[in-house]
Short mmCIF file of C-alpha atoms and ligand atoms in Angstrom, two decimals:
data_model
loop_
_atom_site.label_atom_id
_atom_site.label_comp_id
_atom_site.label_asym_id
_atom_site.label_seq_id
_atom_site.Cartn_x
_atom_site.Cartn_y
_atom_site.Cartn_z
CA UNK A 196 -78.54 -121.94 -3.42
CA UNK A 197 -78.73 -125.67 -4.14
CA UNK A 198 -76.74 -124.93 -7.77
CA UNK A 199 -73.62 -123.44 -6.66
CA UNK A 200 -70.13 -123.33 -8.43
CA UNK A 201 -67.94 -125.65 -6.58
CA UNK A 202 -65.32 -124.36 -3.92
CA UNK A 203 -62.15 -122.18 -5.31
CA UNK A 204 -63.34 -121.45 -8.79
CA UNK A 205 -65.36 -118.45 -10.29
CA UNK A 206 -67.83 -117.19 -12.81
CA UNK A 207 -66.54 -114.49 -15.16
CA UNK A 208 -68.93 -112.09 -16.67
CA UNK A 209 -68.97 -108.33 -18.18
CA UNK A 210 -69.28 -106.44 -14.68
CA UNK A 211 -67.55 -103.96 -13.22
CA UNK A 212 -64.84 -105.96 -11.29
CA UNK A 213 -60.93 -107.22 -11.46
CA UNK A 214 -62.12 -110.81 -12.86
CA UNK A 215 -64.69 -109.48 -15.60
CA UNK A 216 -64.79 -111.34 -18.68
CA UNK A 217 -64.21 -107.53 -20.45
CA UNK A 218 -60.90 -107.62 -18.26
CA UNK A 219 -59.89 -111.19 -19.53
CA UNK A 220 -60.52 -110.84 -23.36
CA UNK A 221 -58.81 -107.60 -22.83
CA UNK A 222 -55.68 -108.85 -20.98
CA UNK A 223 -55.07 -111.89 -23.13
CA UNK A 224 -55.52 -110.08 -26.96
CA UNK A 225 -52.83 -107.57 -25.63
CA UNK A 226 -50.62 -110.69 -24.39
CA UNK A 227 -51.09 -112.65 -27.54
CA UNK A 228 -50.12 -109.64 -29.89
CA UNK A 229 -47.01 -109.14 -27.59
CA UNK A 230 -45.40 -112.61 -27.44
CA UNK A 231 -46.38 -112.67 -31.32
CA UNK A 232 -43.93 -109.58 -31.68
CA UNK A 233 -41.24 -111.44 -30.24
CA UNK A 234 -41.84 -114.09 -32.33
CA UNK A 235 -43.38 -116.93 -30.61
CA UNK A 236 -46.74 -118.74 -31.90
CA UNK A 237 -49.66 -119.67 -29.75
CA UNK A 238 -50.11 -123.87 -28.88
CA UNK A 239 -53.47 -125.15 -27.76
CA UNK A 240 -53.10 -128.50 -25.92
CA UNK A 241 -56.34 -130.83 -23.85
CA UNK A 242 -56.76 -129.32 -20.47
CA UNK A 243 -56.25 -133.09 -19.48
CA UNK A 244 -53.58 -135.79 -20.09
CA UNK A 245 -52.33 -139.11 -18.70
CA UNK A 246 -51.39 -138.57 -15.08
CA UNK A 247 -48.49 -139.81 -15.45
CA UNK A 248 -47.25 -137.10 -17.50
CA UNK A 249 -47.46 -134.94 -14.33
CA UNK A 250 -45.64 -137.55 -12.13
CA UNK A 251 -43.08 -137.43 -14.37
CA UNK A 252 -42.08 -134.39 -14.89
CA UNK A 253 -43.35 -132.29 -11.77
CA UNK A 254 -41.63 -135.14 -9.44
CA UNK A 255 -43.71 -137.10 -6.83
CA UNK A 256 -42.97 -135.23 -4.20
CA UNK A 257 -43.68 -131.80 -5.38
CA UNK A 258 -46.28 -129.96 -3.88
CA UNK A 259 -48.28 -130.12 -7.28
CA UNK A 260 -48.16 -134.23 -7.79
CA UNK A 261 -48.18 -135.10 -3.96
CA UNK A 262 -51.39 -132.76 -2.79
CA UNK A 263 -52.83 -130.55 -5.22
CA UNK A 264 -54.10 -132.83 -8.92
CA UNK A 265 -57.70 -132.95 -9.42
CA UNK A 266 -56.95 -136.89 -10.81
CA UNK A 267 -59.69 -138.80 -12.11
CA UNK A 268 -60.50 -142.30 -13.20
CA UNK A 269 -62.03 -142.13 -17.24
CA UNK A 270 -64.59 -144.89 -17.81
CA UNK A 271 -61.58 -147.13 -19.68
CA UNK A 272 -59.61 -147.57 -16.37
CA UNK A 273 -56.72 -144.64 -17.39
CA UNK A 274 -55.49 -142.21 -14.58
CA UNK A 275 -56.31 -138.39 -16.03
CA UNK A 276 -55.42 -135.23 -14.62
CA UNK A 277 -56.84 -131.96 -15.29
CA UNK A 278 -53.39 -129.81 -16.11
CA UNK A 279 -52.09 -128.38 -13.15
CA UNK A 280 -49.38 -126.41 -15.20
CA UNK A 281 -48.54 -126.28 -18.90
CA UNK A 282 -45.05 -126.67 -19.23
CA UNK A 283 -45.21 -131.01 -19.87
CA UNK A 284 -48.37 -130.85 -21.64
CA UNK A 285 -46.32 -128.46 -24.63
CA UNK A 286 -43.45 -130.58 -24.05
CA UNK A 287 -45.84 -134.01 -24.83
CA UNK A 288 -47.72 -131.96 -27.81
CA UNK A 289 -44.12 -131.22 -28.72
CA UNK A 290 -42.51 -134.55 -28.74
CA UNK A 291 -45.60 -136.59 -30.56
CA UNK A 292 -45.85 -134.28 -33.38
CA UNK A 293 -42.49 -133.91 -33.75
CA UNK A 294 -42.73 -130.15 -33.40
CA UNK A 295 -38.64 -130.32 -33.94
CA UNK A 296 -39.36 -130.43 -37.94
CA UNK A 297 -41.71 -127.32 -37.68
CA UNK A 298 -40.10 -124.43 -37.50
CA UNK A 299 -43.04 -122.05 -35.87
CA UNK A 300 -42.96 -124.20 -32.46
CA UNK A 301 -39.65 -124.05 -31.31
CA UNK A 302 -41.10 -120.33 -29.81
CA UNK A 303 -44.48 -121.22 -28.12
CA UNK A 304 -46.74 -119.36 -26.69
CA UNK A 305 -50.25 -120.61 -24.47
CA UNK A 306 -53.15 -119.85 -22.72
CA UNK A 307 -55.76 -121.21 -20.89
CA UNK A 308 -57.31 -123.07 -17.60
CA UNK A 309 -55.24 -124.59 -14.83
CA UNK A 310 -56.36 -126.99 -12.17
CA UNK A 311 -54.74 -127.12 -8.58
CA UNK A 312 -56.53 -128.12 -5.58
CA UNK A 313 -55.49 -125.89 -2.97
CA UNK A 314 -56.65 -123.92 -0.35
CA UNK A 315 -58.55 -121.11 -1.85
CA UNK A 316 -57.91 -117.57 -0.84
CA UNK A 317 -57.07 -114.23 -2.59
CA UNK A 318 -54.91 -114.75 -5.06
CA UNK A 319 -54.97 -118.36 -5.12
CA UNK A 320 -57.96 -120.66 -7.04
CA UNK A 321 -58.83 -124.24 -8.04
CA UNK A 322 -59.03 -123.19 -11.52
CA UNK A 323 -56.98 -120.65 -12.70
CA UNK A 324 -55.69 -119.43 -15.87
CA UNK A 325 -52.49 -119.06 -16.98
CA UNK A 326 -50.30 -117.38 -20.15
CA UNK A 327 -46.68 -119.30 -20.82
CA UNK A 328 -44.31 -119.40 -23.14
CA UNK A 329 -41.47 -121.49 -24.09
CA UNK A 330 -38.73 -121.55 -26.23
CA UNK A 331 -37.38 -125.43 -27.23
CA UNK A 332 -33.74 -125.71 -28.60
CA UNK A 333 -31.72 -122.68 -27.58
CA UNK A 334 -28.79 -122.95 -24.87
CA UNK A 335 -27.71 -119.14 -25.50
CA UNK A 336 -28.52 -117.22 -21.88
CA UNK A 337 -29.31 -114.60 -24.15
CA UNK A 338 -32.82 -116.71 -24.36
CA UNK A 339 -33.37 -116.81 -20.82
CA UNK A 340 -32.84 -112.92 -21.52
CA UNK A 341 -35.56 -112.56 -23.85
CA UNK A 342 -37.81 -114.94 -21.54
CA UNK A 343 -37.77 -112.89 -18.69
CA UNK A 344 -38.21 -109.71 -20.74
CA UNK A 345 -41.11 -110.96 -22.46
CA UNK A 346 -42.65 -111.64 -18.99
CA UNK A 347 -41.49 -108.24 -17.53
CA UNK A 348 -42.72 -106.53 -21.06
CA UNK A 349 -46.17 -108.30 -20.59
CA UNK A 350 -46.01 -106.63 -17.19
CA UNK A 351 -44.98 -103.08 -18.35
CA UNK A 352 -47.42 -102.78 -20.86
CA UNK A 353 -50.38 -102.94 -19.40
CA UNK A 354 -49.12 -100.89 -16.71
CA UNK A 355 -47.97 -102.64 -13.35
CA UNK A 356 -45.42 -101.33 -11.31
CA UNK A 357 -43.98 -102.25 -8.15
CA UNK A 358 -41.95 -105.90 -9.46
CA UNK A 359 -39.41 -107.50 -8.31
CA UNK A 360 -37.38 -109.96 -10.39
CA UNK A 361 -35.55 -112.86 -8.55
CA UNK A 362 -33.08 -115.00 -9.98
CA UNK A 363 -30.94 -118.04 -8.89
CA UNK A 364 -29.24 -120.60 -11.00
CA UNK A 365 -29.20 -124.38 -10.10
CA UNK A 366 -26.39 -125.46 -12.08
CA UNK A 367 -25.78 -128.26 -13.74
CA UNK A 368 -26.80 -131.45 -12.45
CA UNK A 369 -23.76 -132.31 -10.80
CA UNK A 370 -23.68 -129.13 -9.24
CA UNK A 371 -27.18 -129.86 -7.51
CA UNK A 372 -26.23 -133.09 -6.67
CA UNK A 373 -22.96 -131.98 -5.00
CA UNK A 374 -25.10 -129.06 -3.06
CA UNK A 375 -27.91 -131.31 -2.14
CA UNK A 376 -25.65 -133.61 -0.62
CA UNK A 377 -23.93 -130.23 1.34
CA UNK A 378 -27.00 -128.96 2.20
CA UNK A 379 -27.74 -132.30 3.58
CA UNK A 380 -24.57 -132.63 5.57
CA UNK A 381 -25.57 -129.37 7.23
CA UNK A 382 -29.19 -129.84 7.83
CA UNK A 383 -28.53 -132.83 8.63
CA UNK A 384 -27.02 -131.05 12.16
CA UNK A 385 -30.18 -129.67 12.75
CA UNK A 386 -33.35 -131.96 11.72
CA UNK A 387 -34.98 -131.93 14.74
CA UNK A 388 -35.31 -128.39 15.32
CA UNK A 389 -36.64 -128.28 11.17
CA UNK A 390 -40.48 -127.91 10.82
CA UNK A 391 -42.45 -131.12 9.88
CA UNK A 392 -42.82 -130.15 6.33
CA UNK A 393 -38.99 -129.49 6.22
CA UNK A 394 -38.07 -132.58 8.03
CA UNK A 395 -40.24 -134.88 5.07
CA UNK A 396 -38.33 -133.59 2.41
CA UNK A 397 -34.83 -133.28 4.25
CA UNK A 398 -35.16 -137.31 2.91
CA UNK A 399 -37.32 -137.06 -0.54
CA UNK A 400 -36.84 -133.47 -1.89
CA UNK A 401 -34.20 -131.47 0.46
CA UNK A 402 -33.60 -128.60 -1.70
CA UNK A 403 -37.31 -127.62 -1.68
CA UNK A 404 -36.73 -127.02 2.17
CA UNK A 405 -35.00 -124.13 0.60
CA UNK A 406 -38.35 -122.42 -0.01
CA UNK A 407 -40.02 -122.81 3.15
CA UNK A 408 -41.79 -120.25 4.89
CA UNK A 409 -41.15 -121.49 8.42
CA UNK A 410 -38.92 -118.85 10.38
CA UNK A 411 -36.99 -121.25 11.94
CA UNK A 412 -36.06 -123.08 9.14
CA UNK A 413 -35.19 -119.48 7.34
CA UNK A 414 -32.86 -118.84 10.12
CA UNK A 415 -31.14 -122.35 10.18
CA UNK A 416 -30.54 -121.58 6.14
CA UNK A 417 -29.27 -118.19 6.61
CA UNK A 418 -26.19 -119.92 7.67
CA UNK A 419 -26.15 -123.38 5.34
CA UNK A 420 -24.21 -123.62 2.01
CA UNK A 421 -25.57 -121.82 -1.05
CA UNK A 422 -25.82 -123.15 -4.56
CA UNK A 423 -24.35 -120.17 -5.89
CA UNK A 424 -20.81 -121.57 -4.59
CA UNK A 425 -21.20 -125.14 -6.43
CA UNK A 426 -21.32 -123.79 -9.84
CA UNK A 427 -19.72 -124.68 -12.49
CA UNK A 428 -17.77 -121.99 -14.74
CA UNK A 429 -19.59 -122.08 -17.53
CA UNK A 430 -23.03 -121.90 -15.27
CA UNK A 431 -21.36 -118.92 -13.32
CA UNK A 432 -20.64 -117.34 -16.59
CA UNK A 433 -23.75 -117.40 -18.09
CA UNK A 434 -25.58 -116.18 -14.48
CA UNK A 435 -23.66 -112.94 -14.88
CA UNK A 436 -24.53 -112.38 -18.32
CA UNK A 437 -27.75 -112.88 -18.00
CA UNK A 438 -27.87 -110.64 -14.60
CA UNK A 439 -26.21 -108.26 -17.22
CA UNK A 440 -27.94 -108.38 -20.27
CA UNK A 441 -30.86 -108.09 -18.61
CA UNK A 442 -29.80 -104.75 -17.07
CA UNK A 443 -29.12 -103.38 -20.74
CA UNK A 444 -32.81 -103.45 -21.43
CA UNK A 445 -33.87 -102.12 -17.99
CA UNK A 446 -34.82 -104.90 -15.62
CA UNK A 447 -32.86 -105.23 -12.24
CA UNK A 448 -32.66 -108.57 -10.76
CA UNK A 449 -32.00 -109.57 -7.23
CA UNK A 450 -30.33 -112.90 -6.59
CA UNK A 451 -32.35 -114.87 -4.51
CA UNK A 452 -30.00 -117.69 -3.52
CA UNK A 453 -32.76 -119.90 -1.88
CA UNK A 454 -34.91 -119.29 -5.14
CA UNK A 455 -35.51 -123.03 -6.07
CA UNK A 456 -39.36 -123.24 -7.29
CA UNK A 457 -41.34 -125.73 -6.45
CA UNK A 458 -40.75 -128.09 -10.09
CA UNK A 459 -38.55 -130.83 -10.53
CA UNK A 460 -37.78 -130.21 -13.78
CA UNK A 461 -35.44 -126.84 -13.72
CA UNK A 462 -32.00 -126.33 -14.16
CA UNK A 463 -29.33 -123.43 -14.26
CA UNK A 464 -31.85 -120.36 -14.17
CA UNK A 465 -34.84 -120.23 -12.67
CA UNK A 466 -36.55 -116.58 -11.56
CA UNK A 467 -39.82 -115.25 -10.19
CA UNK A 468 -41.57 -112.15 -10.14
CA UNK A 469 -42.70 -110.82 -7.29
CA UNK A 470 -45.61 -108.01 -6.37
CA UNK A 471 -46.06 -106.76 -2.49
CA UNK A 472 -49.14 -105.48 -3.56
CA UNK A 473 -50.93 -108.88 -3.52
CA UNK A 474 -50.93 -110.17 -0.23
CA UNK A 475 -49.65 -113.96 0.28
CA UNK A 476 -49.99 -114.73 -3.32
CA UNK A 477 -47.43 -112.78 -4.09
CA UNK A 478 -45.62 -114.52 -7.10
CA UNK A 479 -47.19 -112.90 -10.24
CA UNK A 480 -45.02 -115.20 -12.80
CA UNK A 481 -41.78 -117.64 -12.52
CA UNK A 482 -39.95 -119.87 -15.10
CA UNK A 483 -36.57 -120.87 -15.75
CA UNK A 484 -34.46 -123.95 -17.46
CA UNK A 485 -35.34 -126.94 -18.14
CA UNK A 486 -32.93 -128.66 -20.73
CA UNK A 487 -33.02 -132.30 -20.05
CA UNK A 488 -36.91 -132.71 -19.60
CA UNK A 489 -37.94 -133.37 -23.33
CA UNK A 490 -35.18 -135.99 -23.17
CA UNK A 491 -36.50 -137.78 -19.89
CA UNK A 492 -39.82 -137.59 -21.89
CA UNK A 493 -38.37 -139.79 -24.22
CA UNK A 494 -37.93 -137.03 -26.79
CA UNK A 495 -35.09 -135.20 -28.77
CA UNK A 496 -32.69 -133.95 -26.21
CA UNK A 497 -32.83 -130.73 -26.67
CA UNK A 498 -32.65 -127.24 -23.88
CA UNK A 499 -35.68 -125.65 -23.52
CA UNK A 500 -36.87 -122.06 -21.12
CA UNK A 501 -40.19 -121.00 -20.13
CA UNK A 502 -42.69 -118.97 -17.99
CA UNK A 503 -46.09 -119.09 -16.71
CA UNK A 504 -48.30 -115.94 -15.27
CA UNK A 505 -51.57 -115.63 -13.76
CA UNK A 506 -54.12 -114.21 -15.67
CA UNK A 507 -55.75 -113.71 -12.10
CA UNK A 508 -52.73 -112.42 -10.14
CA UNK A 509 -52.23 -109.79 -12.40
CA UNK A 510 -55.86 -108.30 -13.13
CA UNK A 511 -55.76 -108.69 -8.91
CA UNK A 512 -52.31 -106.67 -8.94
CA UNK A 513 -53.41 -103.91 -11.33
CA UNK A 514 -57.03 -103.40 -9.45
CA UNK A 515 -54.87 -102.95 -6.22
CA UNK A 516 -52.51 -100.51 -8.27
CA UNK A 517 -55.66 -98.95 -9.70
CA UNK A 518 -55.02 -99.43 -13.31
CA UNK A 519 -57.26 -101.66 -14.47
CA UNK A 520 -58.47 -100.41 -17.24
CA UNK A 521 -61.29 -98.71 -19.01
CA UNK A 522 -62.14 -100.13 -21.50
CA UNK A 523 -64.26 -98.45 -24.29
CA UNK A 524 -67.93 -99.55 -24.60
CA UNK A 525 -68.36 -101.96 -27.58
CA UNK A 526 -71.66 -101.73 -28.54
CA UNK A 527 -71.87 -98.76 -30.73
CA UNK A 528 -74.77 -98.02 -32.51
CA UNK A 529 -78.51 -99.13 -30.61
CA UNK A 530 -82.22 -99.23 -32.70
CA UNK A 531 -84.89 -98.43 -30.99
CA UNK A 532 -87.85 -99.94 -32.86
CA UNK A 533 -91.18 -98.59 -31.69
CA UNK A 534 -93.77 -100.81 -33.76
CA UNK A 535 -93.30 -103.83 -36.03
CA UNK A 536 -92.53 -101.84 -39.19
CA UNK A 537 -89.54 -100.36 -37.59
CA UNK A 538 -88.57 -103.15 -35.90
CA UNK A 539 -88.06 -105.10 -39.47
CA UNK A 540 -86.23 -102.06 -40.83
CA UNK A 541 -83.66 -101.91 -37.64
CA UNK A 542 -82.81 -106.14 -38.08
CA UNK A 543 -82.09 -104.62 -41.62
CA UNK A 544 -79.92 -102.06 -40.94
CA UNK A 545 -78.06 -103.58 -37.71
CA UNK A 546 -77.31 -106.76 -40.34
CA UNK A 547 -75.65 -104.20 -42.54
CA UNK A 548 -73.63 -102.52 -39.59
CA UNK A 549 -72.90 -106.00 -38.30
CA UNK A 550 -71.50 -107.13 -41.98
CA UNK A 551 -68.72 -104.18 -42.03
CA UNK A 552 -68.35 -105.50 -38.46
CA UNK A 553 -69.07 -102.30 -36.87
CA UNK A 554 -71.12 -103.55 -33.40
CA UNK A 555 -75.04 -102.79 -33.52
CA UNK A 556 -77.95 -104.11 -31.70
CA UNK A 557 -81.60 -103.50 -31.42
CA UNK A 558 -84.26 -103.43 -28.51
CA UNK A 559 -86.77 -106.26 -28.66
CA UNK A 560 -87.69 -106.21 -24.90
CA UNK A 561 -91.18 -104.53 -25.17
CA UNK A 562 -92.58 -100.52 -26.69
CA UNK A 563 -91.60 -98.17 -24.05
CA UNK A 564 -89.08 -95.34 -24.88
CA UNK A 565 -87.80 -94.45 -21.77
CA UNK A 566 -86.92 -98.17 -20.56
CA UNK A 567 -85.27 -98.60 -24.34
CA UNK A 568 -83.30 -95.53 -23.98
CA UNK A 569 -82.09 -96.49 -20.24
CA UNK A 570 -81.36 -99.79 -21.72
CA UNK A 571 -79.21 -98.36 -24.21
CA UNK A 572 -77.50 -96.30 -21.67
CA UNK A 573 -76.82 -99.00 -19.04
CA UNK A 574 -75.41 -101.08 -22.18
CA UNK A 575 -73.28 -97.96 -22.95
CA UNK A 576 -74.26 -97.74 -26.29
CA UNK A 577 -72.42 -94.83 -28.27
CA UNK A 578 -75.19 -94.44 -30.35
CA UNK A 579 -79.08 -94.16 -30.11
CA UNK A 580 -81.72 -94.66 -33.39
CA UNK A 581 -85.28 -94.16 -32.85
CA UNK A 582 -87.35 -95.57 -35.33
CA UNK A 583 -91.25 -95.43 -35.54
CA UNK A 584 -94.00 -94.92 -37.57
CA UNK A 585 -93.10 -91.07 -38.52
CA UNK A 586 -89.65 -91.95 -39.02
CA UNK A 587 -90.34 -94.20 -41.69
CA UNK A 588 -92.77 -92.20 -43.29
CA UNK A 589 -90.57 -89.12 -43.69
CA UNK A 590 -87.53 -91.58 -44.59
CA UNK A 591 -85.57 -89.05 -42.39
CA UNK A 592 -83.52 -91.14 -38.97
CA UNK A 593 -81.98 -89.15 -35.65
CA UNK A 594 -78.73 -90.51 -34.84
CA UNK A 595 -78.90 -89.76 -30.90
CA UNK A 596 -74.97 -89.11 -29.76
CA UNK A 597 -75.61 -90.36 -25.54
CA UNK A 598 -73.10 -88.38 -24.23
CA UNK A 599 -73.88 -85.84 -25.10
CA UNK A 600 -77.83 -85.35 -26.32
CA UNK A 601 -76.46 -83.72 -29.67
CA UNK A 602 -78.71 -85.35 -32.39
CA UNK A 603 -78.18 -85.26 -36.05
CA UNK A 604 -81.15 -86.17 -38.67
CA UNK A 605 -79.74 -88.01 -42.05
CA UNK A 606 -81.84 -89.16 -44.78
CA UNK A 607 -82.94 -92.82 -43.91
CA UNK A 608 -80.86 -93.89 -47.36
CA UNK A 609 -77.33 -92.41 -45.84
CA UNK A 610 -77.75 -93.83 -42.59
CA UNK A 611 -75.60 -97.09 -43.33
CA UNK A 612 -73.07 -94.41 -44.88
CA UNK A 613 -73.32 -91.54 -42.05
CA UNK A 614 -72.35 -94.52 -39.39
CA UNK A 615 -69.55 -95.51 -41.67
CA UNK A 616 -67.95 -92.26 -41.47
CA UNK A 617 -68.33 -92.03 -37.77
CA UNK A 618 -67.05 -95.54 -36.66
CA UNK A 619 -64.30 -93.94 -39.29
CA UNK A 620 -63.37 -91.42 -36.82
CA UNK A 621 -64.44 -93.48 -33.68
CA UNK A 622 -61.53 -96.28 -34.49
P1 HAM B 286 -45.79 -121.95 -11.43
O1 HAM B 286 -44.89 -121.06 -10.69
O2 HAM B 286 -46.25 -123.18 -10.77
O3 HAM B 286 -45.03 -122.31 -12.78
O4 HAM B 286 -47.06 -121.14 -11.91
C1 HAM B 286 -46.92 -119.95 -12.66
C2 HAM B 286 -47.91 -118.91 -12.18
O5 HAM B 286 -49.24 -119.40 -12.23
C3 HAM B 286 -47.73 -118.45 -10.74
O6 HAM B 286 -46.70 -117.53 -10.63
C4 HAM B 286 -49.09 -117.84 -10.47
O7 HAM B 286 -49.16 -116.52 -11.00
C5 HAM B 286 -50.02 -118.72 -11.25
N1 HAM B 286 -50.66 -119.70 -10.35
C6 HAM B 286 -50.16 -120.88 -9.92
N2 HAM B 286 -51.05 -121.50 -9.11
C7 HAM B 286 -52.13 -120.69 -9.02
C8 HAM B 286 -53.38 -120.77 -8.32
N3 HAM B 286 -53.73 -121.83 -7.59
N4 HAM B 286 -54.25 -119.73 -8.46
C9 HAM B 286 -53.93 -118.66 -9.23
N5 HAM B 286 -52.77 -118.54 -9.90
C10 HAM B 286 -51.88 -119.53 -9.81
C11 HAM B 286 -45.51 -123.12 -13.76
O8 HAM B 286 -46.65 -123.47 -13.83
C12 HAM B 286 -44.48 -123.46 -14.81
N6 HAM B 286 -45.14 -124.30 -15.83
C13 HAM B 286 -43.91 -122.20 -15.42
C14 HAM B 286 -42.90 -122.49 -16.48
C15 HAM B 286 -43.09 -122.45 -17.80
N7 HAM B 286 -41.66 -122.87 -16.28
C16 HAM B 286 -41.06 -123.06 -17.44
N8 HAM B 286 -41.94 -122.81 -18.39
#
């Protein structure tokens, strides 16, 4: 087909699949009402900003700013970048309205379309979407507590099982910087047995070699120094509490030592979440610390923790845990109109329906029954009206029940009232 959707990115439609556009509205109104119970409020920033922004924050030589920005040149001359993540745009919406005044967004809440260009495979798009939250101001671990539970509570509810939560802490900055230059020192001993990708950041980015996949390298780290040694006291302390207090409301964690993300921006905890029922994409959601990166924004200086999920990952985690679910059909009363009389009198009716928002439709795709009535079926339609020439003249309507057959025949003058009390019962 000459028209078709570019590379890595997909259509999303009512069908039954993992990625329907039933499964999305579904996922997202369940997400929205839970981070609204723990008190956060929703933000709605441009999917694209100065590029800079990115640079910035994500660091050069992450993955994100060094391979994977779909960066673009507006007609004025200015570098733009569709968002790869949505951590700095919040921050930048945060900073120039001086969100510090407003009380609702210091606990924010977002969703929407990311842009990475990667290679595409299960799991892993050029547009994705994401849900994140972030709380601005807080240095209590008890708030990296709550993050993490409102990420594993977003999980629970709608039914996955199978996670794994892993945590490390970064420290302070001196701490990093005093384990980056250890971890140095020992690499250092053996650079040319590192992979490629390891040896280019042993000089720009050396604790990312920390995350790499390469078994070599793993084994080479197995025995190098480990953050968790640097720390600081107060750091230490607040790792075990939150290792702790997250225990008291049911989430295990593992410590995952080498656990550094792939962001420039974190400090002191960072954590993922991990499914091994998605393949090589297996990080369903990860967030941690990041309290000096409204400051290097030129903003107030002030803590801040976060996370970010896939929308994607997890409708692709719960269709291989077979619980997606199944969702009850909308539409839930259908007119059949068999001639133009009846067809007037079923826009009539369906207006009413639609104005006490109960959801009603009508067939206006031709005269013949049996196609109307398989119509109504294949839309899943609760309900079935007939109307034609005799049902007008006796003023007396069949409401068809699909599952079943069973029919009930109410005076055309109750029908409005009849549905009333059934969507009554229904909801
Ligand atoms: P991230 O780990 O880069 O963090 O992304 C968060 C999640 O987005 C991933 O765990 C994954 O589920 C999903 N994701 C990332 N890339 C793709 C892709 N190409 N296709 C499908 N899903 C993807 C962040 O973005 C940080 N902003 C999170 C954060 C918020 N940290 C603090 N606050």
């Amino acid at each position: 087909m000459k028209y078709s959707r570019p590379k890595g990115v997909f259509d999303s439609f009512p069908e039954a699949s993992w990625k329907s556009s039933d499964n999305f509205n579904w996922l997202t109104a369940h997400l929205r009402k839970l981070a609204q119970s723990f008190g956060f409020h929703e933000i709605i920033t441009p999917i694209f900003e100065k590029t800079e922004l990115f640079i910035r924050t994500s660091g050069e030589s992450s993955d994100i700013v060094s391979k994977e920005m779909f960066t673009f040149e507006d007609k004025g001359g200015r570098m733009m970048t569709l968002r790869p993540e949505g951590t700095a745009p919040a921050m930048r919406a945060y900073i120039e309205n001086q969100l510090e005044q407003n009380k609702k967004a210091q606990k924010l809440f977002y969703f929407g379309p990311f842009f990475r260009y990667d290679r595409p495979q299960a799991g892993r798009y050029r547009q994705f979407h994401q849900f994140g939250a972030e709380v601005i101001g807080v240095k209590d671990p008890l708030q990296d507590v709550e993050i993490i539970h409102l990420l594993m509570e977003s999980y629970r509810t709608i039914g996955l099982k199978n996670l794994s939560v892993n945590l490390n802490c970064l420290g302070t900055q001196s701490a990093r910087h005093a384990y980056t230059q250890a971890l140095k020192d020992y690499l250092g001993q053996y650079l040319p047995e590192l992979s490629e990708d390891s040896q280019l950041r042993f000089e720009n980015n050396p604790l990312r070699i920390l995350d790499s996949k390469d078994p070599k390298d793993k084994e080479i780290l197995k025995t190098g120094p480990k953050i968790l040694d640097f720390l600081e006291d107060e750091s230490a302390k607040n790792f075990n509490y939150i290792i702790d207090q997250l225990k008291a409301v049911g989430i295990i964690s593992t410590v995952d030592p080498n656990l550094v993300r792939g962001l420039d921006y974190y400090n002191e905890t960072v954590f993922e979440i991990i499914t091994t029922d998605l393949g090589a994409q297996s990080t369903l959601g990860g967030g941690g610390r990041y309290d000096s990166l409204l400051k290097s924004l030129e903003g107030p200086d002030l803590p801040a923790v976060g996370f970010g999920t896939g929308i994607e990952r997890i409708l692709l985690t719960l269709e291989a845990q077979q619980s997606l679910p199944v969702l009850p059909p909308d539409l839930f009363l259908y007119f059949i109109p068999l001639d133009d009389h009846a067809k007037h009198a079923s826009y009539q009716l369906a207006t009413a329906l639609r104005q006490h928002n109960i959801p009603a439709d009508l067939y206006l795709r031709g005269r013949k029954l049996q196609k109307a009535l398989q119509f109504a079926n294949e839309l899943g339609a609760k309900y079935v009206v007939v109307i034609g020439e005799t049902e007008l003249q006796q003023q007396t309507i069949k409401i068809k029940e699909m599952s079943t057959g069973a029919e009930q025949s109410v005076p055309l003058h109750s029908l409005i009232s009849t549905i009333h009390n059934l969507w009554r019962t229904h909801v």
